[in-house]
Short mmCIF file of C-alpha atoms in Angstrom, two decimals:
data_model
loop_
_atom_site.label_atom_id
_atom_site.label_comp_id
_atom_site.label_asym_id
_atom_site.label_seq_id
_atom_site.Cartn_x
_atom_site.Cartn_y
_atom_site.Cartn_z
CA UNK A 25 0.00 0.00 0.00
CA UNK A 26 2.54 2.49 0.82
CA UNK A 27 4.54 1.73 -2.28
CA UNK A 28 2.02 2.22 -4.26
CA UNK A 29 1.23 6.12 -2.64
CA UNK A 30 5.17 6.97 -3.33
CA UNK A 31 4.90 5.29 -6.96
CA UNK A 32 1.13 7.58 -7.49
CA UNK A 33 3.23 10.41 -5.73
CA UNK A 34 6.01 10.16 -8.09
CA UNK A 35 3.32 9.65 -11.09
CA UNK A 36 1.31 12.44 -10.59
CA UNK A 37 4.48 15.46 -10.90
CA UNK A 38 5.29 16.85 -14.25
CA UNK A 39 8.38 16.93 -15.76
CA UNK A 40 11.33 14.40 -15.47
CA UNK A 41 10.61 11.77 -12.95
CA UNK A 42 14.50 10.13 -12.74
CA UNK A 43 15.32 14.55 -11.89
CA UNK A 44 12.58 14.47 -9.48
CA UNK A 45 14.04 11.41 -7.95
CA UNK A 46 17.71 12.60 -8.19
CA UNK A 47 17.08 16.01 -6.56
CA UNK A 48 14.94 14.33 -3.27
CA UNK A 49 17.59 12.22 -3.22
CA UNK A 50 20.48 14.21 -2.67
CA UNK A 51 18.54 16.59 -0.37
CA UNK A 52 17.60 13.85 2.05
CA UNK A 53 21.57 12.70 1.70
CA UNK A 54 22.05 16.68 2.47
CA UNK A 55 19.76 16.36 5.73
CA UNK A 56 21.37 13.22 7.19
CA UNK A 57 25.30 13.50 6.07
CA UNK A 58 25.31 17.26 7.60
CA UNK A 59 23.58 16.31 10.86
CA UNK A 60 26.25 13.69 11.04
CA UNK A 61 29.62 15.73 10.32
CA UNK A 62 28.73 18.46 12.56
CA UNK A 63 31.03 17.79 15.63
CA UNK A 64 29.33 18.63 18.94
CA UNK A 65 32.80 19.13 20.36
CA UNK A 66 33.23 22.28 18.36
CA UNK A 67 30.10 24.10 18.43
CA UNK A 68 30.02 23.66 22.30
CA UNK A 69 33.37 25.61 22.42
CA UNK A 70 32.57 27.88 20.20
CA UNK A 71 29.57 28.96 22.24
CA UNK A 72 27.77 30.12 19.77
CA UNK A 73 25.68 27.37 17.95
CA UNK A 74 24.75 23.73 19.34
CA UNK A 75 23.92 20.62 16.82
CA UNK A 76 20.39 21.55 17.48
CA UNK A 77 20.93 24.96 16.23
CA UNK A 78 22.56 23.59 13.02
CA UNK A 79 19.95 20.78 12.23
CA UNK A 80 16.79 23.70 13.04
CA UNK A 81 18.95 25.98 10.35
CA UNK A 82 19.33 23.14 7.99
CA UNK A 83 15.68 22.34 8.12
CA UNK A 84 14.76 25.70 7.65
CA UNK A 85 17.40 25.97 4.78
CA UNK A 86 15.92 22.93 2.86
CA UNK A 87 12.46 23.78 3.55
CA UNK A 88 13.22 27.22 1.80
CA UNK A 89 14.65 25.30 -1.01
CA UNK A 90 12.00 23.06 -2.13
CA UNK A 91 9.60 26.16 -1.77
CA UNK A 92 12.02 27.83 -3.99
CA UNK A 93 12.22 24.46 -6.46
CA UNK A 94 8.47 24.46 -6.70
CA UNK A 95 8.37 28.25 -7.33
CA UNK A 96 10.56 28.06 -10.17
CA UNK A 97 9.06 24.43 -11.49
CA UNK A 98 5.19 25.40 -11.00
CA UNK A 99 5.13 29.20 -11.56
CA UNK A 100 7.49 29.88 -14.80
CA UNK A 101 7.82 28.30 -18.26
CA UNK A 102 10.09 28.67 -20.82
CA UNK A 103 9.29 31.83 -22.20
CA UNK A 104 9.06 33.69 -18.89
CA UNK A 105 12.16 31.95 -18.02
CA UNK A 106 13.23 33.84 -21.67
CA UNK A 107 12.83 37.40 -20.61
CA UNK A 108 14.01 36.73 -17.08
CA UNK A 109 17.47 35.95 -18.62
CA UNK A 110 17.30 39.19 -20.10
CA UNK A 111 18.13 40.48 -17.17
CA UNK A 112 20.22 38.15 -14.95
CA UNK A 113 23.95 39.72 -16.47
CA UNK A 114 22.65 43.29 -14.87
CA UNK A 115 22.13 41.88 -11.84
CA UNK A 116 25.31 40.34 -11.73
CA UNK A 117 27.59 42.89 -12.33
CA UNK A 118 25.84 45.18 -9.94
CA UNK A 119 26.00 42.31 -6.69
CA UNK A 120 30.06 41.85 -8.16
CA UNK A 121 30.55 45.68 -8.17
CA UNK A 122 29.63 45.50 -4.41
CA UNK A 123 31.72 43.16 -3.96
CA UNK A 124 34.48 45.00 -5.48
CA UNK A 125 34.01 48.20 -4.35
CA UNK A 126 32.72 47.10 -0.71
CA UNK A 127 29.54 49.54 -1.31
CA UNK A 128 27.09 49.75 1.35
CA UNK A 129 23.44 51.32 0.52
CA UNK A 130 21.10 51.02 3.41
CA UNK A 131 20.46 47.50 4.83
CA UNK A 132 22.60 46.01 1.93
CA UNK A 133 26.21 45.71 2.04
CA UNK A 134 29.39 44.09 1.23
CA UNK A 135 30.78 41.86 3.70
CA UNK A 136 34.12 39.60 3.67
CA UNK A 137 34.84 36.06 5.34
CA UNK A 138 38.50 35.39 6.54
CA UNK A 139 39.61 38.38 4.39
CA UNK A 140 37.79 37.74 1.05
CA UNK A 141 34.44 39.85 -0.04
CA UNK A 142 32.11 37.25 -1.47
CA UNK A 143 29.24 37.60 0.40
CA UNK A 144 26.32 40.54 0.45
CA UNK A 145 25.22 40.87 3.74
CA UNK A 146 21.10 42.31 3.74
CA UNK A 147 20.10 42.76 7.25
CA UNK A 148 21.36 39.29 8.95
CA UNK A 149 21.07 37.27 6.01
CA UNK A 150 24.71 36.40 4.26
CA UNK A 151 24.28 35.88 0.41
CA UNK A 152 26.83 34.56 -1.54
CA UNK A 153 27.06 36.40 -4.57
CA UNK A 154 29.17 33.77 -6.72
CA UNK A 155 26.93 31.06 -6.20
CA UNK A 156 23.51 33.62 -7.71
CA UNK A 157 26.21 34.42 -10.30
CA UNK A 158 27.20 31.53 -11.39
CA UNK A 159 23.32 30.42 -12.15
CA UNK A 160 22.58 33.86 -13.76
CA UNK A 161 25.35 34.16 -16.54
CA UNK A 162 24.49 30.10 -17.87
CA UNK A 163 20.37 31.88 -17.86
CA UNK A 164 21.93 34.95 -19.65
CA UNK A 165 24.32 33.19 -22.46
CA UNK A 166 21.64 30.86 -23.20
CA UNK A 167 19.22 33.89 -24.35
CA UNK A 168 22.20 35.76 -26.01
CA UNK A 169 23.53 32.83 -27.52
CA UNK A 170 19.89 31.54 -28.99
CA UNK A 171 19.43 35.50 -29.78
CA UNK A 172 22.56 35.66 -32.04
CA UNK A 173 21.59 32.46 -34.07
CA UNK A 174 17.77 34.12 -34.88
CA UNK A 175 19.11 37.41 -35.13
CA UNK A 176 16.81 39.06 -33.03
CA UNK A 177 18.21 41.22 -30.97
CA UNK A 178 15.81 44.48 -30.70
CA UNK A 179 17.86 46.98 -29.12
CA UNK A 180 20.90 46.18 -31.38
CA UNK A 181 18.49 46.68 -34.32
CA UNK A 182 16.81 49.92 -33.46
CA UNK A 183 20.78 51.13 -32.74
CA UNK A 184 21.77 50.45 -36.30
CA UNK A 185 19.80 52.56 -37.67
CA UNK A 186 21.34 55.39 -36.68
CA UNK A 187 24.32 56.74 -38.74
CA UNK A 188 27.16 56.29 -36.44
CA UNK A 189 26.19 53.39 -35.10
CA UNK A 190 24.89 50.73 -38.32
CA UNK A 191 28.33 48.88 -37.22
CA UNK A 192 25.82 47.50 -34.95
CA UNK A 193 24.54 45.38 -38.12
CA UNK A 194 27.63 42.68 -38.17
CA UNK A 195 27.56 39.49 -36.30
CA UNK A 196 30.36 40.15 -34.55
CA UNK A 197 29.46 43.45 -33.31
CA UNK A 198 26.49 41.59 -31.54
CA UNK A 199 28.78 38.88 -29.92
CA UNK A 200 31.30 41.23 -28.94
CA UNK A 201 28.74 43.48 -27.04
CA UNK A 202 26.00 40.79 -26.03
CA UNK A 203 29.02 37.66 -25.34
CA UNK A 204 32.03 38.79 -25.44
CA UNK A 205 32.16 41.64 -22.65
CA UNK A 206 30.23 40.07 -20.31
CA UNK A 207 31.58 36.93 -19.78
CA UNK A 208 35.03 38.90 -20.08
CA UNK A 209 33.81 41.16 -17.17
CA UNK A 210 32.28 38.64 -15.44
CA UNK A 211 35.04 36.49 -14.74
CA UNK A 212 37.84 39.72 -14.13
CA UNK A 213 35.05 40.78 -11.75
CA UNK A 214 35.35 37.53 -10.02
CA UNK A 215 38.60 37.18 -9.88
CA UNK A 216 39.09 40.42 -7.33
CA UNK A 217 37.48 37.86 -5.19
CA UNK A 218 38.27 34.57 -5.55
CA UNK A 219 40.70 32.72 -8.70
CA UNK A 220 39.38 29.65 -8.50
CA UNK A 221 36.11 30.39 -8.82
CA UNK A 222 36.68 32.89 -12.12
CA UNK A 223 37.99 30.03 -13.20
CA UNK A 224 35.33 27.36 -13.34
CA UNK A 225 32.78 29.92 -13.82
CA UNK A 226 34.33 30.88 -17.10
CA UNK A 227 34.55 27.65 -18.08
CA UNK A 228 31.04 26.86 -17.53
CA UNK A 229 30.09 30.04 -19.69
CA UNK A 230 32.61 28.84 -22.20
CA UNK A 231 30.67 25.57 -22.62
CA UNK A 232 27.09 26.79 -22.57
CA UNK A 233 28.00 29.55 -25.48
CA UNK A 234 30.05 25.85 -26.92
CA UNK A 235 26.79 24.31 -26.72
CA UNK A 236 24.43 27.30 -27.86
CA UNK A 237 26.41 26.31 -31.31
CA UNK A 238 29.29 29.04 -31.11
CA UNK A 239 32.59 27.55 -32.41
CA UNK A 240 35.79 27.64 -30.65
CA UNK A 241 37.25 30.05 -33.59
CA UNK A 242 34.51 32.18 -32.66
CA UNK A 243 35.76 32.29 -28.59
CA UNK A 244 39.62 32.97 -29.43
CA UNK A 245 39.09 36.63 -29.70
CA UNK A 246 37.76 36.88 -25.59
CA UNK A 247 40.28 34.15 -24.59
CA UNK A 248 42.92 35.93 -25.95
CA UNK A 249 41.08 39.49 -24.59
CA UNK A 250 41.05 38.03 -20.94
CA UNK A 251 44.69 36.45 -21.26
CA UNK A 252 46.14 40.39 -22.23
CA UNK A 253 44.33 41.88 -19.30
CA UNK A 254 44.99 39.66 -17.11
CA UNK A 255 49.02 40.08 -18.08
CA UNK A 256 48.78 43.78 -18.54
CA UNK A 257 47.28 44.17 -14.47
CA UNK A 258 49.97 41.65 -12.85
CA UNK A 259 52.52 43.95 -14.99
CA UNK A 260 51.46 46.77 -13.98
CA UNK A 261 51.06 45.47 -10.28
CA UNK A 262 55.01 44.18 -10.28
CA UNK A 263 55.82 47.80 -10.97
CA UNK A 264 53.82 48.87 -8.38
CA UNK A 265 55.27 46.82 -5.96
CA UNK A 266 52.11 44.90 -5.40
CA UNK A 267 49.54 47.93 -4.39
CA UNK A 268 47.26 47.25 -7.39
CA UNK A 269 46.02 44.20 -6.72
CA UNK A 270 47.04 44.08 -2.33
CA UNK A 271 43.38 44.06 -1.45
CA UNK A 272 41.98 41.55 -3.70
CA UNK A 273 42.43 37.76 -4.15
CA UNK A 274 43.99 38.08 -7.76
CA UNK A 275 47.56 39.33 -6.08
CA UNK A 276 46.82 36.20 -4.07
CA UNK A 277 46.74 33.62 -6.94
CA UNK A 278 49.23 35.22 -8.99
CA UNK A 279 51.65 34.34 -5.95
CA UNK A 280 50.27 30.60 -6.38
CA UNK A 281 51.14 30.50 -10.17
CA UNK A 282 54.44 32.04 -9.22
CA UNK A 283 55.25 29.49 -6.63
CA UNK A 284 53.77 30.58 -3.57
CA UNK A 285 54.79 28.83 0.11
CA UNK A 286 55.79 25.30 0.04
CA UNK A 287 53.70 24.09 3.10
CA UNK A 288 54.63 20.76 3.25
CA UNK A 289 58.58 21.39 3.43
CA UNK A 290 58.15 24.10 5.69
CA UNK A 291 56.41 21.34 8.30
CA UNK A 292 58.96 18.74 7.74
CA UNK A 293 62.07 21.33 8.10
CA UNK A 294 60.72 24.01 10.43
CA UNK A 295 61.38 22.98 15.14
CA UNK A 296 57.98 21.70 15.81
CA UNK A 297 56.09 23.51 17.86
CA UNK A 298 57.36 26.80 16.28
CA UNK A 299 54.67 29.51 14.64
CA UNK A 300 56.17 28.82 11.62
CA UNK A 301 55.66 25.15 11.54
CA UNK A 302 51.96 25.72 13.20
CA UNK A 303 51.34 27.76 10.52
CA UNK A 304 52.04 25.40 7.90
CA UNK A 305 50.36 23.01 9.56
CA UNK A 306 47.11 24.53 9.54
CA UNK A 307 47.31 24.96 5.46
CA UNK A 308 47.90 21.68 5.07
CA UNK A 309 45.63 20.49 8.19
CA UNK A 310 42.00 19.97 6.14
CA UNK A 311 43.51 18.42 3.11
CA UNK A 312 45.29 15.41 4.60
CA UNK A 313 42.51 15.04 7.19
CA UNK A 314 39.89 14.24 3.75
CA UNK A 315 42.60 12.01 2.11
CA UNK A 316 43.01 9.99 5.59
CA UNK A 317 38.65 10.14 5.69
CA UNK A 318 38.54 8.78 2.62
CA UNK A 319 41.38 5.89 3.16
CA UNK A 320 40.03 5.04 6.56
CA UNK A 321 36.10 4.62 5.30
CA UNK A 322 37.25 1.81 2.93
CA UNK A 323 34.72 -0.15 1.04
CA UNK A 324 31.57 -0.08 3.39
CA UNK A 325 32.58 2.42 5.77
CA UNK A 326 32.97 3.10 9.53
CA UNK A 327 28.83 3.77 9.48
CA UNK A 328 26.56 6.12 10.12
CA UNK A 329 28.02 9.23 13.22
CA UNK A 330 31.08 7.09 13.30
CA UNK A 331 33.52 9.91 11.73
CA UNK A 332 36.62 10.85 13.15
CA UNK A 333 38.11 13.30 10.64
CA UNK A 334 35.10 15.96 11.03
CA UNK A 335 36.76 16.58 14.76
CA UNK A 336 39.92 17.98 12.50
CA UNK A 337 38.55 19.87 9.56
CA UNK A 338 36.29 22.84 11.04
CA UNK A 339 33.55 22.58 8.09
CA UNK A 340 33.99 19.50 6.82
CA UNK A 341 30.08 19.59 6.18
CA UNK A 342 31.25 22.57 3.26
CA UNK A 343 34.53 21.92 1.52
CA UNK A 344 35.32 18.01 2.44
CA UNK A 345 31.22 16.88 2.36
CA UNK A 346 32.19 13.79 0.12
CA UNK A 347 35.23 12.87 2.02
CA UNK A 348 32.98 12.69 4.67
CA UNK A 349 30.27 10.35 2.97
CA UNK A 350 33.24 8.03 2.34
CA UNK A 351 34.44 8.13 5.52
CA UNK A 352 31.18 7.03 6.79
CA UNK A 353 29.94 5.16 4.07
CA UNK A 354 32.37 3.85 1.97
CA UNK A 355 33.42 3.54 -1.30
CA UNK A 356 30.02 1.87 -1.88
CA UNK A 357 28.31 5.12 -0.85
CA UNK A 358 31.04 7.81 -2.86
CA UNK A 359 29.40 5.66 -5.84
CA UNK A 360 26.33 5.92 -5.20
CA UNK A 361 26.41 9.80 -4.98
CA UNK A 362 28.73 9.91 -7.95
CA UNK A 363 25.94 7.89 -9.83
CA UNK A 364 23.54 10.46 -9.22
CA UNK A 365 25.11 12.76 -10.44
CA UNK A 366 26.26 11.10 -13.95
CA UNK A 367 22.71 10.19 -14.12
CA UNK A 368 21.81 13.98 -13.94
CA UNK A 369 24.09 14.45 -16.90
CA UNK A 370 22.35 11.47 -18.64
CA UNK A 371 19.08 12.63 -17.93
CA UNK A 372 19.73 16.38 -18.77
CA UNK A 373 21.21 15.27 -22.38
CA UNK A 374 17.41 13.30 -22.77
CA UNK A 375 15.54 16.65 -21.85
CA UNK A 376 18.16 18.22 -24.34
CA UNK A 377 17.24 16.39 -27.45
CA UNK A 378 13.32 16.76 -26.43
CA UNK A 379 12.91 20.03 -26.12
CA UNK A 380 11.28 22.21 -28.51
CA UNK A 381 13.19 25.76 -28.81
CA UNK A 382 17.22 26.01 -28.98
CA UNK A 383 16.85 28.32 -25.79
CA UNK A 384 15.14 25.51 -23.46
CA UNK A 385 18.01 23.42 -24.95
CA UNK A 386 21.26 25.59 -24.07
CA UNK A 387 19.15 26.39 -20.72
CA UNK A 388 18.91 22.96 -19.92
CA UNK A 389 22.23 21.81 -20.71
CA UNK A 390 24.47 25.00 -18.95
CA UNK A 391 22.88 24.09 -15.74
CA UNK A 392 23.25 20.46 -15.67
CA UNK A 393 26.50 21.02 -16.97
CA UNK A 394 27.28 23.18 -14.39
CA UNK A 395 25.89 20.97 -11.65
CA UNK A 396 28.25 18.08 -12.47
CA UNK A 397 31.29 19.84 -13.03
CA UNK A 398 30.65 21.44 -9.54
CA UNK A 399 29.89 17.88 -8.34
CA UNK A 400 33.23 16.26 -10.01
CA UNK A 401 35.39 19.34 -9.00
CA UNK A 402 34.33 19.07 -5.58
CA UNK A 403 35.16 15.13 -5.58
CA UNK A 404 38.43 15.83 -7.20
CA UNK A 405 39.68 18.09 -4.44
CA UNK A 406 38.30 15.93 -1.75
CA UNK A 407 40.65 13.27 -3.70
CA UNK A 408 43.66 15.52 -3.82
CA UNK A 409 43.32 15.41 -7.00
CA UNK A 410 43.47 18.95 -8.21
CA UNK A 411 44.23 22.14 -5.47
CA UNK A 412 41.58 23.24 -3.46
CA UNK A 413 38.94 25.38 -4.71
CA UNK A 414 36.42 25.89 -2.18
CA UNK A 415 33.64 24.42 -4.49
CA UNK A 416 30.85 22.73 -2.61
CA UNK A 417 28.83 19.18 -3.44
CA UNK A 418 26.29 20.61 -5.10
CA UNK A 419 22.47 19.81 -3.08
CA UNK A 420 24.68 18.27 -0.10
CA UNK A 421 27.14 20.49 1.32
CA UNK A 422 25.81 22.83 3.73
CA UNK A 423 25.56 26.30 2.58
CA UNK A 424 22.33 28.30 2.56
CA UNK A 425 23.01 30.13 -0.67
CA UNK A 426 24.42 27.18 -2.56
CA UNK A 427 21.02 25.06 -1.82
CA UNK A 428 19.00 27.86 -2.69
CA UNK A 429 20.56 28.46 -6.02
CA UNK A 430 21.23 24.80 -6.77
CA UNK A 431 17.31 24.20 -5.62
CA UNK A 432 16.77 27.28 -8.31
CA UNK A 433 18.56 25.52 -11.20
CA UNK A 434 16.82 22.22 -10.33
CA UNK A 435 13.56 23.91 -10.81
CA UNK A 436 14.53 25.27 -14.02
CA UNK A 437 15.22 21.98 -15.42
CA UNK A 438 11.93 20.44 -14.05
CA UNK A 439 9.93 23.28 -15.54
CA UNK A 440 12.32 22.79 -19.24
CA UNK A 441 11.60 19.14 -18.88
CA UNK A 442 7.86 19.45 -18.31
CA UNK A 443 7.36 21.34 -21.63
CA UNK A 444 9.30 18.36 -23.19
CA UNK A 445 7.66 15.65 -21.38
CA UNK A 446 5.31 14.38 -24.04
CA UNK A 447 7.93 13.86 -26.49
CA UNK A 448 10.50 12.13 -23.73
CA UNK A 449 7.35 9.89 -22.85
CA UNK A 450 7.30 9.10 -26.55
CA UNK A 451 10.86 8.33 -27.05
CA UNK A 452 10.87 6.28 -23.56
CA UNK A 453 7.99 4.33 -24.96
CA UNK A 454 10.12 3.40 -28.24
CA UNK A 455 12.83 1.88 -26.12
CA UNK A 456 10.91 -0.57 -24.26
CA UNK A 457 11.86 -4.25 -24.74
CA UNK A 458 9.27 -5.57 -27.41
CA UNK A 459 7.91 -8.00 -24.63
CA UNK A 460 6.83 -4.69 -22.55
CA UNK A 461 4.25 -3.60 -25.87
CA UNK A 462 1.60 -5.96 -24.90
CA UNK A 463 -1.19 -5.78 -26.93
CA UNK A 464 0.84 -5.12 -30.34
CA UNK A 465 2.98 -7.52 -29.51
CA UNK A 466 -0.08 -10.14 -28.62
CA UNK A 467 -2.13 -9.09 -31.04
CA UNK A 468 0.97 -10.17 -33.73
CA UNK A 469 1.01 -13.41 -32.06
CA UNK A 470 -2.81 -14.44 -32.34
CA UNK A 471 -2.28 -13.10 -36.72
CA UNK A 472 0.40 -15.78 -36.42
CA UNK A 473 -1.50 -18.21 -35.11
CA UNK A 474 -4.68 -17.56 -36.71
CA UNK A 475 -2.44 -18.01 -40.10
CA UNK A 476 -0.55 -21.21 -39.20
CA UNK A 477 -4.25 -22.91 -38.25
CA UNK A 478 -5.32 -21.60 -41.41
CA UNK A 479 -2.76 -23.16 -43.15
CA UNK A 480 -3.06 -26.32 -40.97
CA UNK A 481 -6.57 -26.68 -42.01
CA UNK A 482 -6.08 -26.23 -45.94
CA UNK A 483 -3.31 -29.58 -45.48
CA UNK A 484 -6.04 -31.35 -43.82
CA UNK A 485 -8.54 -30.26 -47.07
CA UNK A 486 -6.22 -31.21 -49.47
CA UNK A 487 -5.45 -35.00 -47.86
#
């Protein structure tokens, strides 16, 4: 009985069931894995949050989610999600520009954590801007991108007819202005703030304008745009002895490139004990702790609350989240999260080729795109695979902006996948196993047997 209330549950919600099923999933692995890696040690000597504090904020933070999931799944379509993406590379140059220019207007105001300024902070409520940004830009490229192949851009049109300004005609005038720039600001915006996240986030714009049908000829021009700014600043920082870039993060990962501190050596040569060797210690503190969680969880894992390593790294719930899940549930449960998320990528590529306009498509495939990458970054790093970049498991880590944005982009998809749904249902129907067509396939069977007695009974005539 109660199966069959999930199953009618399941059966009565539009859009893609298997991204229905995938996004409950990973929220109730979000409720139970962060309840379980918060140590009660630490938030009793902080003094300033219990584990009943952080499960009543998590609760809150996932019930705002799925109210924000359903917004975005039951109350938009496609073509309102159109003109909203009109829109979405306004507002994020104006929540970067606070960022980069600490502004402060009223309740709303730039505010940094552990020296960088990613977060607005509006009243008591921290946003982080990269996380909104990151969801807006794939929103706006997939309108520019599907405006540039139908050639439909009004403003640009009503421009060109002025004297000066008919330059506004060419093809590439219109990428340069509506592509070009901002994802070229964008990411030199984001940059001031944090490298590794300019980074991916270009990347994922440079794949969603790949996929909107732009070639890579077509993207040399801002590649090689973002490489000569990007050379002319940390040139004309060097001969400024560093004051160009000393407040921001860029100055920061410049240093990396160049070399940076070599933690590691400095903790095996330095007198233990020292500042100097504490210091390294601490860098290099939360990534060994995730590569010993993930060696000591092993195959099944030391089970549920049993983690040792979230004593060591202060937010392992954040940065280390899939460490953690190994830790605790083995390399049996690191696959089954890493399956979800391939099967997002599966399922998103279906909802692709279904639906009907080249915006839905691009739409549908930037944010699923995005969501994996995040996913596979995040287990890379947790892997020591690639150097940290503070990315989180997308719909798992804690983080009340993340969820919210990632619940956001979820939505979208559902509400894509709904106006596709008939034609998915159609396709999924073709690739049933010929035993699952019943009656055509029965009804084929009784013509062959009404023709073999038929021909049975024409031998028995003729003897």
């Amino acid at each position: 009985m109660a199966k069959s209330r999930i199953w009618n549950f399941f059966d009565g919600l539009k859009g893609d069931k298997v991204i229905w099923i995938i996004t409950l999933t990973l929220i109730l692995i979000s409720g139970v894995c962060i309840f379980s890696s918060t140590s009660l040690e630490k938030e009793v000597l902080n003094g300033s949050k219990t584990r009943i504090d952080m499960v009543l904020d998590l609760m809150k933070t996932i019930c705002l989610g799925i109210v924000a999931l359903l917004i975005c799944y039951n109350c938009f379509n496609t073509k309102a999600y159109r003109i909203i993406s009109q829109f979405c590379y306004a507002a994020s140059i104006i929540l970067l520009l606070f960022l980069v220019f600490h502004l402060k207007i009223g309740p709303v105001r730039a505010s940094s954590i552990n020296g960088a300024w990613r977060t607005i902070s509006v009243g008591g409520l921290q946003i982080h801007v990269y996380e909104i940004v990151k969801v807006a830009m794939v929103m706006y490229l997939a309108w520019a991108v599907d405006e540039i192949k139908k050639g439909s851009f009004f403003l640009a049109k009503r421009l060109s007819k002025l004297k000066h300004l008919n330059w506004l005609k060419s093809e590439f005038a219109q990428k340069a202005i509506y592509i070009y720039f901002p994802m070229l600001s964008i990411v030199l915006l984001i940059a001031m703030g944090s490298g590794s996240s300019a980074v991916f986030i270009g990347m994922i714009m440079f794949a969603t304008v790949l996929i909107g049908g732009l070639s890579i000829k077509e993207l040399i021009f801002p590649g090689f745009a973002l490489v000569g700014i990007v050379t002319a600043l940390v040139l004309i920082n060097k001969s400024m002895d560093g004051s160009l870039l000393e407040n921001t993060r860029l100055n920061t990962w410049v240093s990396r490139l160049q070399g940076g501190e070599n933690w590691e050596k400095i903790v095996k040569e330095a007198k233990p004990n020292s500042i100097e060797w504490q210091t390294a210690l601490d860098k290099i503190r939360q990534p060994y702790s995730a590569k010993i969680a993930i060696k000591q969880g092993g195959i099944f894992g030391k089970g549920p609350g049993q983690s040792t390593q979230r004593y060591i790294v202060p937010v392992m719930y954040e940065d280390y989240m899939y460490s953690f899940i190994v830790e605790e549930y083995g390399l049996f449960g690191g696959i089954v999260v890493l399956i979800l998320y391939i099967s997002l990528l599966a399922r998103g590529s279906v909802i692709v080729r279904n639906c009907k306009d080249s915006y839905g498509k691009i739409l549908v495939a930037g944010l699923v795109l995005m969501i994996s990458s995040q996913a596979m970054l995040h287990m890379m790093v947790n892997a020591d695979v690639i150097p940290l970049t503070g990315q989180t498991l997308p719909l798992i880590s804690y983080g009340t902006s993340s969820f919210l944005m990632f619940c956001i982009a979820f939505g979208i998809v559902l509400s894509v996948s709904r106006d596709a749904e008939k034609k998915i249902a159609g396709e999924t129907r073709k690739a049933l196993p010929l035993t699952m067509h019943r009656e055509g396939v029965q009804g084929e069977l009784d013509a062959l047997d009404d023709f073999e007695s038929g021909a049975d009974n024409e031998d028995e005539i003729e003897e």
